[in-house]
PDB file of C-alpha atoms in Angstrom:
ATOM      1  CA  UNK A   1       0.000   0.000   0.000  1.00  0.00           C
ATOM      2  CA  UNK A   2       1.266   3.451  -0.916  1.00  0.00           C
ATOM      3  CA  UNK A   3       1.983   5.712   1.998  1.00  0.00           C
ATOM      4  CA  UNK A   4       4.350   6.523   4.830  1.00  0.00           C
ATOM      5  CA  UNK A   5       5.646   3.655   6.974  1.00  0.00           C
ATOM      6  CA  UNK A   6       7.121   4.219  10.426  1.00  0.00           C
ATOM      7  CA  UNK A   7       8.918   1.731  12.620  1.00  0.00           C
ATOM      8  CA  UNK A   8       8.738   0.861  15.428  1.00  0.00           C
ATOM      9  CA  UNK A   9       5.173   1.604  16.541  1.00  0.00           C
ATOM     10  CA  UNK A  10       6.026   1.511  20.231  1.00  0.00           C
ATOM     11  CA  UNK A  11       9.286   1.832  22.152  1.00  0.00           C
ATOM     12  CA  UNK A  12      10.351   2.171  25.763  1.00  0.00           C
ATOM     13  CA  UNK A  13      13.832   3.513  26.449  1.00  0.00           C
ATOM     14  CA  UNK A  14      15.823   4.130  29.564  1.00  0.00           C
ATOM     15  CA  UNK A  15      17.271   7.589  30.090  1.00  0.00           C
ATOM     16  CA  UNK A  16      20.542   7.877  28.220  1.00  0.00           C
ATOM     17  CA  UNK A  17      19.836   5.136  25.685  1.00  0.00           C
ATOM     18  CA  UNK A  18      19.906   5.847  21.986  1.00  0.00           C
ATOM     19  CA  UNK A  19      17.620   4.774  19.193  1.00  0.00           C
ATOM     20  CA  UNK A  20      16.649   5.537  15.615  1.00  0.00           C
ATOM     21  CA  UNK A  21      13.111   5.962  14.363  1.00  0.00           C
ATOM     22  CA  UNK A  22      12.703   4.853  10.776  1.00  0.00           C
ATOM     23  CA  UNK A  23      10.445   6.378   8.139  1.00  0.00           C
ATOM     24  CA  UNK A  24       9.973   5.418   4.510  1.00  0.00           C
ATOM     25  CA  UNK A  25       7.590   6.647   1.818  1.00  0.00           C
ATOM     26  CA  UNK A  26       6.861   5.116  -1.561  1.00  0.00           C
ATOM     27  CA  UNK A  27       5.127   8.069  -3.215  1.00  0.00           C
ATOM     28  CA  UNK A  28       8.260   9.643  -4.682  1.00  0.00           C
ATOM     29  CA  UNK A  29       7.736  12.757  -2.557  1.00  0.00           C
ATOM     30  CA  UNK A  30      10.545  15.253  -2.291  1.00  0.00           C
ATOM     31  CA  UNK A  31       9.888  16.663   1.176  1.00  0.00           C
ATOM     32  CA  UNK A  32       9.803  14.696   4.399  1.00  0.00           C
ATOM     33  CA  UNK A  33       9.208  15.797   7.980  1.00  0.00           C
ATOM     34  CA  UNK A  34       9.455  14.648  11.570  1.00  0.00           C
ATOM     35  CA  UNK A  35       6.966  15.957  14.130  1.00  0.00           C
ATOM     36  CA  UNK A  36       6.320  15.275  17.775  1.00  0.00           C
ATOM     37  CA  UNK A  37       2.877  15.449  19.302  1.00  0.00           C
ATOM     38  CA  UNK A  38       2.385  16.222  22.963  1.00  0.00           C
ATOM     39  CA  UNK A  39      -0.898  16.667  24.831  1.00  0.00           C
ATOM     40  CA  UNK A  40      -2.222  20.224  24.571  1.00  0.00           C
ATOM     41  CA  UNK A  41       0.632  21.349  22.321  1.00  0.00           C
ATOM     42  CA  UNK A  42      -0.351  20.028  18.935  1.00  0.00           C
ATOM     43  CA  UNK A  43       2.280  18.877  16.477  1.00  0.00           C
ATOM     44  CA  UNK A  44       5.654  20.544  16.504  1.00  0.00           C
ATOM     45  CA  UNK A  45       8.219  20.262  13.741  1.00  0.00           C
ATOM     46  CA  UNK A  46      11.537  18.679  14.741  1.00  0.00           C
ATOM     47  CA  UNK A  47      13.403  18.455  11.432  1.00  0.00           C
ATOM     48  CA  UNK A  48      12.536  18.437   7.778  1.00  0.00           C
ATOM     49  CA  UNK A  49      14.176  17.555   4.498  1.00  0.00           C
ATOM     50  CA  UNK A  50      13.184  19.421   1.363  1.00  0.00           C
ATOM     51  CA  UNK A  51      15.027  17.002  -0.887  1.00  0.00           C
ATOM     52  CA  UNK A  52      17.457  14.115  -0.819  1.00  0.00           C
ATOM     53  CA  UNK A  53      20.685  15.197   0.793  1.00  0.00           C
ATOM     54  CA  UNK A  54      19.316  18.246   2.617  1.00  0.00           C
ATOM     55  CA  UNK A  55      17.997  18.612   6.159  1.00  0.00           C
ATOM     56  CA  UNK A  56      16.921  21.615   8.209  1.00  0.00           C
ATOM     57  CA  UNK A  57      15.954  22.280  11.790  1.00  0.00           C
ATOM     58  CA  UNK A  58      12.382  22.882  12.760  1.00  0.00           C
ATOM     59  CA  UNK A  59      10.883  24.334  15.900  1.00  0.00           C
ATOM     60  CA  UNK A  60      12.214  21.784  18.428  1.00  0.00           C
ATOM     61  CA  UNK A  61      15.433  20.152  17.090  1.00  0.00           C
ATOM     62  CA  UNK A  62      17.457  19.915  20.302  1.00  0.00           C
ATOM     63  CA  UNK A  63      18.313  16.356  21.285  1.00  0.00           C
ATOM     64  CA  UNK A  64      17.654  14.949  17.822  1.00  0.00           C
ATOM     65  CA  UNK A  65      19.537  14.226  14.628  1.00  0.00           C
ATOM     66  CA  UNK A  66      18.221  13.185  11.236  1.00  0.00           C
ATOM     67  CA  UNK A  67      19.449  11.486   8.097  1.00  0.00           C
ATOM     68  CA  UNK A  68      17.883  11.627   4.651  1.00  0.00           C
ATOM     69  CA  UNK A  69      19.369   8.382   3.429  1.00  0.00           C
ATOM     70  CA  UNK A  70      17.757   8.551   0.004  1.00  0.00           C
ATOM     71  CA  UNK A  71      14.555   9.915  -1.469  1.00  0.00           C
ATOM     72  CA  UNK A  72      12.458   7.250   0.278  1.00  0.00           C
ATOM     73  CA  UNK A  73      13.910   7.219   3.781  1.00  0.00           C
ATOM     74  CA  UNK A  74      14.212   9.826   6.525  1.00  0.00           C
ATOM     75  CA  UNK A  75      15.354   8.669   9.954  1.00  0.00           C
ATOM     76  CA  UNK A  76      15.267  10.416  13.338  1.00  0.00           C
ATOM     77  CA  UNK A  77      17.903   9.593  15.954  1.00  0.00           C
ATOM     78  CA  UNK A  78      17.884  10.209  19.680  1.00  0.00           C
ATOM     79  CA  UNK A  79      21.495  10.006  20.836  1.00  0.00           C
ATOM     80  CA  UNK A  80      20.809  10.158  24.593  1.00  0.00           C
ATOM     81  CA  UNK A  81      17.131   9.866  25.378  1.00  0.00           C
ATOM     82  CA  UNK A  82      15.602  12.032  28.090  1.00  0.00           C
ATOM     83  CA  UNK A  83      12.178  11.804  29.772  1.00  0.00           C
ATOM     84  CA  UNK A  84      11.247  15.093  28.059  1.00  0.00           C
ATOM     85  CA  UNK A  85      11.404  13.217  24.771  1.00  0.00           C
ATOM     86  CA  UNK A  86       8.501  11.008  25.741  1.00  0.00           C
ATOM     87  CA  UNK A  87       6.028  11.744  22.977  1.00  0.00           C
ATOM     88  CA  UNK A  88       4.343  10.445  19.869  1.00  0.00           C
ATOM     89  CA  UNK A  89       6.501  10.944  16.796  1.00  0.00           C
ATOM     90  CA  UNK A  90       5.058  11.322  13.325  1.00  0.00           C
ATOM     91  CA  UNK A  91       6.795  11.231   9.989  1.00  0.00           C
ATOM     92  CA  UNK A  92       5.180  12.901   6.997  1.00  0.00           C
ATOM     93  CA  UNK A  93       5.934  13.459   3.340  1.00  0.00           C
ATOM     94  CA  UNK A  94       4.784  16.165   0.959  1.00  0.00           C
ATOM     95  CA  UNK A  95       4.655  16.664  -2.776  1.00  0.00           C
ATOM     96  CA  UNK A  96       4.265  20.276  -3.875  1.00  0.00           C
ATOM     97  CA  UNK A  97       0.685  21.472  -3.449  1.00  0.00           C
ATOM     98  CA  UNK A  98      -0.878  18.165  -2.517  1.00  0.00           C
ATOM     99  CA  UNK A  99      -0.447  18.492   1.189  1.00  0.00           C
ATOM    100  CA  UNK A 100       0.878  16.047   3.694  1.00  0.00           C
ATOM    101  CA  UNK A 101       0.639  12.289   4.118  1.00  0.00           C
ATOM    102  CA  UNK A 102       1.365  11.048   7.626  1.00  0.00           C
ATOM    103  CA  UNK A 103       2.641   7.804   9.019  1.00  0.00           C
ATOM    104  CA  UNK A 104       0.802   6.098  11.863  1.00  0.00           C
ATOM    105  CA  UNK A 105       3.256   7.279  14.505  1.00  0.00           C
ATOM    106  CA  UNK A 106       5.770   5.929  17.014  1.00  0.00           C
ATOM    107  CA  UNK A 107       4.806   6.108  20.661  1.00  0.00           C
ATOM    108  CA  UNK A 108       8.033   6.590  22.639  1.00  0.00           C
ATOM    109  CA  UNK A 109       8.339   6.452  26.406  1.00  0.00           C
ATOM    110  CA  UNK A 110      11.600   7.350  28.130  1.00  0.00           C
ATOM    111  CA  UNK A 111      11.846   6.207  31.740  1.00  0.00           C
TER     112      UNK A 111
ATOM    113  CA  UNK B   1       5.605  33.758  13.806  1.00  0.00           C
ATOM    114  CA  UNK B   2       2.501  31.995  12.535  1.00  0.00           C
ATOM    115  CA  UNK B   3       0.137  30.826  15.246  1.00  0.00           C
ATOM    116  CA  UNK B   4      -2.896  28.633  14.713  1.00  0.00           C
ATOM    117  CA  UNK B   5      -5.748  28.313  17.164  1.00  0.00           C
ATOM    118  CA  UNK B   6      -8.845  26.159  17.109  1.00  0.00           C
ATOM    119  CA  UNK B   7     -12.144  26.736  18.833  1.00  0.00           C
ATOM    120  CA  UNK B   8     -13.702  24.956  20.572  1.00  0.00           C
ATOM    121  CA  UNK B   9     -11.131  22.658  22.180  1.00  0.00           C
ATOM    122  CA  UNK B  10     -13.813  20.012  22.615  1.00  0.00           C
ATOM    123  CA  UNK B  11     -17.344  19.577  21.337  1.00  0.00           C
ATOM    124  CA  UNK B  12     -20.064  17.055  22.083  1.00  0.00           C
ATOM    125  CA  UNK B  13     -23.163  16.845  19.893  1.00  0.00           C
ATOM    126  CA  UNK B  14     -26.043  14.407  19.370  1.00  0.00           C
ATOM    127  CA  UNK B  15     -26.056  12.330  16.229  1.00  0.00           C
ATOM    128  CA  UNK B  16     -27.598  14.029  13.210  1.00  0.00           C
ATOM    129  CA  UNK B  17     -26.594  17.577  14.101  1.00  0.00           C
ATOM    130  CA  UNK B  18     -24.737  19.837  11.729  1.00  0.00           C
ATOM    131  CA  UNK B  19     -21.646  21.391  13.292  1.00  0.00           C
ATOM    132  CA  UNK B  20     -18.856  23.849  12.596  1.00  0.00           C
ATOM    133  CA  UNK B  21     -15.253  23.707  13.741  1.00  0.00           C
ATOM    134  CA  UNK B  22     -13.187  26.867  13.663  1.00  0.00           C
ATOM    135  CA  UNK B  23      -9.544  27.513  12.848  1.00  0.00           C
ATOM    136  CA  UNK B  24      -7.776  30.884  13.057  1.00  0.00           C
ATOM    137  CA  UNK B  25      -4.288  31.860  11.950  1.00  0.00           C
ATOM    138  CA  UNK B  26      -2.339  35.040  12.586  1.00  0.00           C
ATOM    139  CA  UNK B  27      -0.432  35.501   9.318  1.00  0.00           C
ATOM    140  CA  UNK B  28      -2.555  35.609   6.161  1.00  0.00           C
ATOM    141  CA  UNK B  29       0.433  34.881   3.895  1.00  0.00           C
ATOM    142  CA  UNK B  30      -0.319  31.188   3.604  1.00  0.00           C
ATOM    143  CA  UNK B  31       0.228  28.762   0.748  1.00  0.00           C
ATOM    144  CA  UNK B  32      -2.551  26.392   1.700  1.00  0.00           C
ATOM    145  CA  UNK B  33      -4.607  25.120   4.622  1.00  0.00           C
ATOM    146  CA  UNK B  34      -5.334  21.495   5.364  1.00  0.00           C
ATOM    147  CA  UNK B  35      -7.814  19.809   7.685  1.00  0.00           C
ATOM    148  CA  UNK B  36      -6.883  16.491   9.256  1.00  0.00           C
ATOM    149  CA  UNK B  37      -8.668  13.900  11.306  1.00  0.00           C
ATOM    150  CA  UNK B  38      -6.905  11.963  14.060  1.00  0.00           C
ATOM    151  CA  UNK B  39      -8.424   8.939  15.751  1.00  0.00           C
ATOM    152  CA  UNK B  40      -7.151   8.005  19.228  1.00  0.00           C
ATOM    153  CA  UNK B  41      -3.738   6.363  19.047  1.00  0.00           C
ATOM    154  CA  UNK B  42      -3.599   6.784  15.294  1.00  0.00           C
ATOM    155  CA  UNK B  43      -1.902   9.008  12.741  1.00  0.00           C
ATOM    156  CA  UNK B  44      -3.399  11.897  10.858  1.00  0.00           C
ATOM    157  CA  UNK B  45      -5.681  11.455   7.880  1.00  0.00           C
ATOM    158  CA  UNK B  46      -6.005  14.313   5.434  1.00  0.00           C
ATOM    159  CA  UNK B  47      -9.607  15.420   4.918  1.00  0.00           C
ATOM    160  CA  UNK B  48      -9.487  18.550   2.787  1.00  0.00           C
ATOM    161  CA  UNK B  49      -6.818  20.798   1.322  1.00  0.00           C
ATOM    162  CA  UNK B  50      -7.612  24.385   0.342  1.00  0.00           C
ATOM    163  CA  UNK B  51      -5.163  26.343  -1.761  1.00  0.00           C
ATOM    164  CA  UNK B  52      -4.692  30.008  -0.888  1.00  0.00           C
ATOM    165  CA  UNK B  53      -6.509  31.029  -4.070  1.00  0.00           C
ATOM    166  CA  UNK B  54      -9.566  28.916  -3.222  1.00  0.00           C
ATOM    167  CA  UNK B  55     -12.505  29.756  -0.989  1.00  0.00           C
ATOM    168  CA  UNK B  56     -13.765  26.286  -0.167  1.00  0.00           C
ATOM    169  CA  UNK B  57     -13.473  22.559  -0.729  1.00  0.00           C
ATOM    170  CA  UNK B  58     -16.085  19.846  -0.312  1.00  0.00           C
ATOM    171  CA  UNK B  59     -15.849  16.126   0.262  1.00  0.00           C
ATOM    172  CA  UNK B  60     -19.021  14.239   1.025  1.00  0.00           C
ATOM    173  CA  UNK B  61     -20.524  15.613   4.231  1.00  0.00           C
ATOM    174  CA  UNK B  62     -17.519  17.843   4.829  1.00  0.00           C
ATOM    175  CA  UNK B  63     -17.100  21.409   3.628  1.00  0.00           C
ATOM    176  CA  UNK B  64     -14.109  23.571   4.454  1.00  0.00           C
ATOM    177  CA  UNK B  65     -13.969  27.285   3.807  1.00  0.00           C
ATOM    178  CA  UNK B  66     -11.063  29.691   3.815  1.00  0.00           C
ATOM    179  CA  UNK B  67     -11.027  33.457   4.365  1.00  0.00           C
ATOM    180  CA  UNK B  68      -7.413  34.474   4.125  1.00  0.00           C
ATOM    181  CA  UNK B  69      -8.002  38.159   4.785  1.00  0.00           C
ATOM    182  CA  UNK B  70      -9.571  37.462   8.161  1.00  0.00           C
ATOM    183  CA  UNK B  71      -7.279  34.534   8.949  1.00  0.00           C
ATOM    184  CA  UNK B  72     -10.078  32.022   9.363  1.00  0.00           C
ATOM    185  CA  UNK B  73     -11.168  28.624   8.168  1.00  0.00           C
ATOM    186  CA  UNK B  74     -14.194  26.582   9.110  1.00  0.00           C
ATOM    187  CA  UNK B  75     -14.910  22.887   8.760  1.00  0.00           C
ATOM    188  CA  UNK B  76     -18.597  22.153   8.394  1.00  0.00           C
ATOM    189  CA  UNK B  77     -19.786  18.613   9.084  1.00  0.00           C
ATOM    190  CA  UNK B  78     -23.326  17.826   7.969  1.00  0.00           C
ATOM    191  CA  UNK B  79     -25.556  15.223   9.593  1.00  0.00           C
ATOM    192  CA  UNK B  80     -22.921  14.106  12.093  1.00  0.00           C
ATOM    193  CA  UNK B  81     -22.487  10.408  12.909  1.00  0.00           C
ATOM    194  CA  UNK B  82     -20.825   8.599  15.828  1.00  0.00           C
ATOM    195  CA  UNK B  83     -18.091   7.549  13.401  1.00  0.00           C
ATOM    196  CA  UNK B  84     -17.150  11.220  13.041  1.00  0.00           C
ATOM    197  CA  UNK B  85     -15.879  11.215  16.629  1.00  0.00           C
ATOM    198  CA  UNK B  86     -12.190  12.115  16.480  1.00  0.00           C
ATOM    199  CA  UNK B  87      -9.832  15.046  16.905  1.00  0.00           C
ATOM    200  CA  UNK B  88      -9.811  17.479  14.001  1.00  0.00           C
ATOM    201  CA  UNK B  89      -6.682  19.525  13.330  1.00  0.00           C
ATOM    202  CA  UNK B  90      -6.091  22.329  10.906  1.00  0.00           C
ATOM    203  CA  UNK B  91      -2.672  23.273   9.619  1.00  0.00           C
ATOM    204  CA  UNK B  92      -1.444  26.135   7.457  1.00  0.00           C
ATOM    205  CA  UNK B  93       1.537  26.079   5.156  1.00  0.00           C
ATOM    206  CA  UNK B  94       3.563  29.187   4.551  1.00  0.00           C
ATOM    207  CA  UNK B  95       5.514  29.850   1.387  1.00  0.00           C
ATOM    208  CA  UNK B  96       8.524  28.165   2.934  1.00  0.00           C
ATOM    209  CA  UNK B  97       6.402  25.017   2.824  1.00  0.00           C
ATOM    210  CA  UNK B  98       6.460  24.704   6.601  1.00  0.00           C
ATOM    211  CA  UNK B  99       3.317  23.493   8.270  1.00  0.00           C
ATOM    212  CA  UNK B 100       2.011  25.013  11.506  1.00  0.00           C
ATOM    213  CA  UNK B 101      -0.653  22.983  13.283  1.00  0.00           C
ATOM    214  CA  UNK B 102      -3.458  24.028  15.545  1.00  0.00           C
ATOM    215  CA  UNK B 103      -4.011  22.144  18.809  1.00  0.00           C
ATOM    216  CA  UNK B 104      -7.134  20.426  17.498  1.00  0.00           C
ATOM    217  CA  UNK B 105     -10.813  20.132  18.381  1.00  0.00           C
ATOM    218  CA  UNK B 106     -11.918  16.894  20.024  1.00  0.00           C
ATOM    219  CA  UNK B 107     -15.345  15.953  18.671  1.00  0.00           C
ATOM    220  CA  UNK B 108     -17.723  13.461  20.251  1.00  0.00           C
ATOM    221  CA  UNK B 109     -20.908  12.545  18.409  1.00  0.00           C
ATOM    222  CA  UNK B 110     -23.333  10.807  20.730  1.00  0.00           C
ATOM    223  CA  UNK B 111     -25.696   8.097  19.442  1.00  0.00           C
TER     224      UNK B 111
END
């Protein structure tokens, strides 16, 4: 099925552990995004990639790194997880004027 | 800085009612506006996309309007059903192609 695929769906980390959230899209979209969603705060942009090989910071980039491996894949890495990074993470892709397509999310808990 | 607000934060209506959800944004220089639906524990599903040059879009029982000059959009849902229960988010895109989301309106349609 065409769309945005995120893995894993759920993850529990201990403070200080690292992990990478994976995202892949098969719609040949140029732009890809990582958001976090917290209660009462809506979705906030962490990083985005306008095209293969480019990445830019969003509103809340601290504590995260990203890699645009190729046109399909955009990964988000937490080098040293903190409880403040407990959230639901969404990946999205965009093609010009046609708006966003979202993945189903990764629910991350840092204890 | 673009800010998006949504009123009301939560809404409960009996089945069959028509209802309106409101979205306001502070900067009228937008590229497009998109309405999403989010079911509990799920990702976002795009409902309607309105380009900045358009006034409204319709899909089935849903109608979204856009008034750029006043910084407002409304989502009209006709003949509401229990299956419409979800959180509805609006998001605006500026010409840098960055999306800013509202906090959402949580809708409950009671049988």
